[in-house]
Amino acid sequence: PPGNLHIPNRLKQAIIFTSRDFLSKLSNKQYLLINLLEAPLLAAILAFIIKYKNLSGGKEYVFRYNDNFPAYMLMAIIVALFMGLTVSAEEIIRDRKILKRESFLNLSWNSYLLSKIGILFLLSAIQTFLFVIIGNLILEIQGMTLSFWLALFTTSCCANILGLNISSAFNSAVTVYVMIPLLLIPQMILSGLLFSFDKLNNLISTKGKVPFVADLMASRWSYEAMAVDQFMNNAYESAYYEYEKKEAEADFKTAFLSDELRSRNAFVQENVNSKNDSIQYLNRKHISIITTVLNGEVGLEKVDVAKEFSLENYSDKRATALNMYIDQYKRHYQNVYNQNASLREKKMDWMQEHRYQRPIAEIKNANYNESLADLVKNVSAKERIIEYEGRLIQQINPIFQDPKPRHILDYRTAFFVPTKNLFGAIVGTFGFNLFVIWIQSLLLYVALYFELLRKFI
């Protein structure tokens, strides 16, 4: 009749596929019960086990001092991956007889897949939401419900499509479930928590950057997103992050970098007249590093540092001048540190008087986690500075570092850096990382649509 909407044939098929699958799952009470109870039950067990009284001689629980919190976030991601894989791993295998029976109808494969993905995404949204609500409630994690859910939901969706790829590639459900541990274990190993990326096999590690092989893991992107967001945007740290960032930058330059530059300058001054080629190579490298660091710094804004202090015109006089500039560099950043420490203290006093309804220590106890802070600051690093490919790389405080992309497509950084380069624009790590996981999901869908894994096998 006039006025009726014309619905494309593929959309009709998608609606029919979705309705059929949705009603089938609703009728299976056991399936629904297991999948809806699985997430809150796992969250309750995990959170209950790792929550312990950590203050006042074991009489009180305070979120700030829960050393298990970083491990909890990793387990939450592994649970999201596990649930995403298990709910999708049998989907296509289960429908194979129906698909074969209906093959003569020339139905849309894309419509079928989208119907599956729509229902699986809905189920994953519910599961991850229940997990976050229960886990955050028990562990008293405040203000992170939405961000944790977005990260876990995105991770679970990626696992959904990965599970559909496996289901499409194999004919046996037993084979599929044997594959799940093989997929989860690399996700755990390369998540960034269990093993330091700087201490992996030399064939895959890159100093100062996350290894490329880890970039293939959704867990690495999800864990970094959750850790960075929780540290930067909790109700305590968010008010002081910018001050602490400038303090950390200034402290590194004052306490470590300036001494490193002085040491290298002393080496060059002592060995400038050496006839040994290897020593001269070291001299050039040291001068290059020193001039790169000092270029454009206070007192040298109008000086071509590389030309003025090259090895060819190096002398005791220029060595003394370099030391003078290094000392000036150090004093400047000592002042920067003191200024920002003072501003942070003033901000704390103002917040306590005008914003906080309770003592600032209570705000910190309820929102800030010391173990996570130590992790994202990499305080356990024995070497504060390392040299790699003619550059000095800062090992501590990645959470306070800015990315230094070499070109518009250079997204790679150290782990826990707060921002990333996205085609020349600097964006927050949380949004960037979730974007990468969705890109991975899209690529997995392309592989699923063309059944690349099945054809490969």
PDB file of C-alpha atoms in Angstrom, residues 230-370:
ATOM      1  CA  GLN A 230      42.513   5.166  36.122  1.00  0.00           C
ATOM      2  CA  PHE A 231      45.745   6.903  37.127  1.00  0.00           C
ATOM      3  CA  MET A 232      45.157  10.198  35.299  1.00  0.00           C
ATOM      4  CA  ASN A 233      41.419  10.636  35.751  1.00  0.00           C
ATOM      5  CA  ASN A 234      40.642   9.417  39.234  1.00  0.00           C
ATOM      6  CA  ALA A 235      39.022  12.025  41.476  1.00  0.00           C
ATOM      7  CA  TYR A 236      42.295  12.754  43.285  1.00  0.00           C
ATOM      8  CA  GLU A 237      45.003  12.718  40.609  1.00  0.00           C
ATOM      9  CA  SER A 238      43.037  14.565  37.915  1.00  0.00           C
ATOM     10  CA  ALA A 239      43.338  17.834  39.858  1.00  0.00           C
ATOM     11  CA  TYR A 240      47.137  17.677  40.130  1.00  0.00           C
ATOM     12  CA  TYR A 241      48.293  15.644  37.130  1.00  0.00           C
ATOM     13  CA  GLU A 242      49.572  18.589  35.060  1.00  0.00           C
ATOM     14  CA  TYR A 243      51.660  19.885  37.975  1.00  0.00           C
ATOM     15  CA  GLU A 244      53.074  16.440  38.745  1.00  0.00           C
ATOM     16  CA  LYS A 245      53.862  15.954  35.055  1.00  0.00           C
ATOM     17  CA  LYS A 246      55.983  19.113  34.945  1.00  0.00           C
ATOM     18  CA  GLU A 247      57.580  18.189  38.265  1.00  0.00           C
ATOM     19  CA  ALA A 248      58.515  14.737  36.955  1.00  0.00           C
ATOM     20  CA  GLU A 249      59.968  16.142  33.724  1.00  0.00           C
ATOM     21  CA  ALA A 250      62.024  18.722  35.621  1.00  0.00           C
ATOM     22  CA  ASP A 251      63.150  16.203  38.250  1.00  0.00           C
ATOM     23  CA  PHE A 252      64.408  13.790  35.580  1.00  0.00           C
ATOM     24  CA  LYS A 253      66.397  16.516  33.837  1.00  0.00           C
ATOM     25  CA  THR A 254      67.783  17.807  37.125  1.00  0.00           C
ATOM     26  CA  ALA A 255      68.573  14.564  38.921  1.00  0.00           C
ATOM     27  CA  PHE A 256      69.599  12.296  36.044  1.00  0.00           C
ATOM     28  CA  LEU A 257      69.910  13.858  32.602  1.00  0.00           C
ATOM     29  CA  SER A 258      72.160  16.782  33.520  1.00  0.00           C
ATOM     30  CA  ASP A 259      74.610  14.476  35.315  1.00  0.00           C
ATOM     31  CA  GLU A 260      74.591  12.143  32.303  1.00  0.00           C
ATOM     32  CA  LEU A 261      75.483  15.043  30.001  1.00  0.00           C
ATOM     33  CA  ARG A 262      78.288  16.194  32.303  1.00  0.00           C
ATOM     34  CA  SER A 263      79.718  12.674  32.389  1.00  0.00           C
ATOM     35  CA  ARG A 264      79.724  12.422  28.586  1.00  0.00           C
ATOM     36  CA  ASN A 265      81.306  15.854  28.236  1.00  0.00           C
ATOM     37  CA  ALA A 266      84.054  14.832  30.679  1.00  0.00           C
ATOM     38  CA  PHE A 267      84.745  11.716  28.593  1.00  0.00           C
ATOM     39  CA  VAL A 268      85.117  13.787  25.404  1.00  0.00           C
ATOM     40  CA  GLN A 269      87.339  16.355  27.113  1.00  0.00           C
ATOM     41  CA  GLU A 270      89.620  13.601  28.397  1.00  0.00           C
ATOM     42  CA  ASN A 271      89.814  11.720  25.089  1.00  0.00           C
ATOM     43  CA  VAL A 272      89.473  14.410  22.442  1.00  0.00           C
ATOM     44  CA  ASN A 273      93.052  13.937  21.214  1.00  0.00           C
ATOM     45  CA  SER A 274      92.927  10.147  21.148  1.00  0.00           C
ATOM     46  CA  LYS A 275      94.089   8.463  17.924  1.00  0.00           C
ATOM     47  CA  ASN A 276      91.898   5.422  18.530  1.00  0.00           C
ATOM     48  CA  ASP A 277      89.032   5.244  16.000  1.00  0.00           C
ATOM     49  CA  SER A 278      86.621   3.619  18.423  1.00  0.00           C
ATOM     50  CA  ILE A 279      87.279   6.344  21.001  1.00  0.00           C
ATOM     51  CA  GLN A 280      86.697   9.028  18.363  1.00  0.00           C
ATOM     52  CA  TYR A 281      83.448   7.282  17.419  1.00  0.00           C
ATOM     53  CA  LEU A 282      82.357   7.491  21.068  1.00  0.00           C
ATOM     54  CA  ASN A 283      83.376  11.143  21.215  1.00  0.00           C
ATOM     55  CA  ARG A 284      81.197  12.001  18.209  1.00  0.00           C
ATOM     56  CA  LYS A 285      78.280  10.087  19.671  1.00  0.00           C
ATOM     57  CA  HIS A 286      78.583  11.821  23.055  1.00  0.00           C
ATOM     58  CA  ILE A 287      78.809  15.270  21.454  1.00  0.00           C
ATOM     59  CA  SER A 288      75.794  14.493  19.269  1.00  0.00           C
ATOM     60  CA  ILE A 289      73.740  13.414  22.295  1.00  0.00           C
ATOM     61  CA  ILE A 290      74.756  16.454  24.359  1.00  0.00           C
ATOM     62  CA  THR A 291      74.000  18.966  21.608  1.00  0.00           C
ATOM     63  CA  THR A 292      70.682  17.290  20.777  1.00  0.00           C
ATOM     64  CA  VAL A 293      69.524  17.585  24.396  1.00  0.00           C
ATOM     65  CA  LEU A 294      70.720  21.181  24.851  1.00  0.00           C
ATOM     66  CA  ASN A 295      69.493  22.458  21.474  1.00  0.00           C
ATOM     67  CA  GLY A 296      67.009  25.293  22.043  1.00  0.00           C
ATOM     68  CA  GLU A 297      67.304  25.133  25.825  1.00  0.00           C
ATOM     69  CA  VAL A 298      67.561  28.183  28.091  1.00  0.00           C
ATOM     70  CA  GLY A 299      70.602  30.311  27.214  1.00  0.00           C
ATOM     71  CA  LEU A 300      71.086  28.517  23.892  1.00  0.00           C
ATOM     72  CA  GLU A 301      67.950  29.600  22.049  1.00  0.00           C
ATOM     73  CA  LYS A 302      69.920  31.533  19.421  1.00  0.00           C
ATOM     74  CA  VAL A 303      72.961  29.262  19.253  1.00  0.00           C
ATOM     75  CA  ASP A 304      73.522  26.565  16.637  1.00  0.00           C
ATOM     76  CA  VAL A 305      74.600  24.084  19.298  1.00  0.00           C
ATOM     77  CA  ALA A 306      75.615  21.266  16.932  1.00  0.00           C
ATOM     78  CA  LYS A 307      77.873  23.612  14.940  1.00  0.00           C
ATOM     79  CA  GLU A 308      79.258  25.533  17.921  1.00  0.00           C
ATOM     80  CA  PHE A 309      80.240  22.410  19.872  1.00  0.00           C
ATOM     81  CA  SER A 310      81.171  19.961  17.121  1.00  0.00           C
ATOM     82  CA  LEU A 311      84.091  17.611  17.657  1.00  0.00           C
ATOM     83  CA  GLU A 312      86.137  19.458  15.023  1.00  0.00           C
ATOM     84  CA  ASN A 313      86.244  22.688  17.030  1.00  0.00           C
ATOM     85  CA  TYR A 314      86.085  21.070  20.475  1.00  0.00           C
ATOM     86  CA  SER A 315      88.549  22.469  23.059  1.00  0.00           C
ATOM     87  CA  ASP A 316      88.950  22.845  26.815  1.00  0.00           C
ATOM     88  CA  LYS A 317      87.327  26.263  26.513  1.00  0.00           C
ATOM     89  CA  ARG A 318      84.281  24.818  24.761  1.00  0.00           C
ATOM     90  CA  ALA A 319      84.176  21.932  27.237  1.00  0.00           C
ATOM     91  CA  THR A 320      84.012  24.474  30.059  1.00  0.00           C
ATOM     92  CA  ALA A 321      81.301  26.403  28.196  1.00  0.00           C
ATOM     93  CA  LEU A 322      79.303  23.193  27.758  1.00  0.00           C
ATOM     94  CA  ASN A 323      79.522  22.469  31.476  1.00  0.00           C
ATOM     95  CA  MET A 324      78.358  26.012  32.165  1.00  0.00           C
ATOM     96  CA  TYR A 325      75.326  25.503  29.933  1.00  0.00           C
ATOM     97  CA  ILE A 326      74.622  22.117  31.540  1.00  0.00           C
ATOM     98  CA  ASP A 327      74.705  23.750  34.993  1.00  0.00           C
ATOM     99  CA  GLN A 328      72.412  26.484  33.734  1.00  0.00           C
ATOM    100  CA  TYR A 329      70.117  23.785  32.297  1.00  0.00           C
ATOM    101  CA  LYS A 330      70.054  22.045  35.680  1.00  0.00           C
ATOM    102  CA  ARG A 331      69.315  25.243  37.644  1.00  0.00           C
ATOM    103  CA  HIS A 332      66.523  26.163  35.239  1.00  0.00           C
ATOM    104  CA  TYR A 333      64.735  22.854  35.733  1.00  0.00           C
ATOM    105  CA  GLN A 334      65.274  22.983  39.493  1.00  0.00           C
ATOM    106  CA  ASN A 335      63.319  26.240  39.402  1.00  0.00           C
ATOM    107  CA  VAL A 336      60.645  24.646  37.191  1.00  0.00           C
ATOM    108  CA  TYR A 337      60.333  21.793  39.692  1.00  0.00           C
ATOM    109  CA  ASN A 338      60.039  24.134  42.676  1.00  0.00           C
ATOM    110  CA  GLN A 339      57.486  26.351  40.924  1.00  0.00           C
ATOM    111  CA  ASN A 340      55.210  23.451  40.043  1.00  0.00           C
ATOM    112  CA  ALA A 341      55.572  21.852  43.467  1.00  0.00           C
ATOM    113  CA  SER A 342      54.498  25.170  44.986  1.00  0.00           C
ATOM    114  CA  LEU A 343      51.554  25.481  42.552  1.00  0.00           C
ATOM    115  CA  ARG A 344      50.462  21.930  43.360  1.00  0.00           C
ATOM    116  CA  GLU A 345      50.503  22.641  47.091  1.00  0.00           C
ATOM    117  CA  LYS A 346      48.453  25.795  46.559  1.00  0.00           C
ATOM    118  CA  LYS A 347      45.972  23.867  44.410  1.00  0.00           C
ATOM    119  CA  MET A 348      45.646  21.265  47.157  1.00  0.00           C
ATOM    120  CA  ASP A 349      44.915  23.960  49.743  1.00  0.00           C
ATOM    121  CA  TRP A 350      42.330  25.558  47.446  1.00  0.00           C
ATOM    122  CA  MET A 351      40.659  22.224  46.658  1.00  0.00           C
ATOM    123  CA  GLN A 352      40.516  21.334  50.336  1.00  0.00           C
ATOM    124  CA  GLU A 353      38.873  24.644  51.177  1.00  0.00           C
ATOM    125  CA  HIS A 354      36.442  25.005  48.255  1.00  0.00           C
ATOM    126  CA  ARG A 355      35.766  21.561  46.720  1.00  0.00           C
ATOM    127  CA  TYR A 356      36.432  18.661  49.025  1.00  0.00           C
ATOM    128  CA  GLN A 357      33.851  17.807  51.650  1.00  0.00           C
ATOM    129  CA  ARG A 358      36.320  15.629  53.574  1.00  0.00           C
ATOM    130  CA  PRO A 359      40.100  15.555  54.240  1.00  0.00           C
ATOM    131  CA  ILE A 360      42.266  15.280  51.126  1.00  0.00           C
ATOM    132  CA  ALA A 361      43.912  12.129  52.504  1.00  0.00           C
ATOM    133  CA  GLU A 362      40.524  10.380  52.427  1.00  0.00           C
ATOM    134  CA  ILE A 363      39.988  11.455  48.805  1.00  0.00           C
ATOM    135  CA  LYS A 364      43.363   9.961  47.901  1.00  0.00           C
ATOM    136  CA  ASN A 365      42.735   6.761  49.852  1.00  0.00           C
ATOM    137  CA  ALA A 366      39.442   6.189  48.039  1.00  0.00           C
ATOM    138  CA  ASN A 367      40.588   6.959  44.476  1.00  0.00           C
ATOM    139  CA  TYR A 368      44.362   6.621  44.116  1.00  0.00           C
ATOM    140  CA  ASN A 369      46.143   3.263  44.042  1.00  0.00           C
ATOM    141  CA  GLU A 370      49.821   3.186  45.007  1.00  0.00           C
TER     142      GLU A 370
END
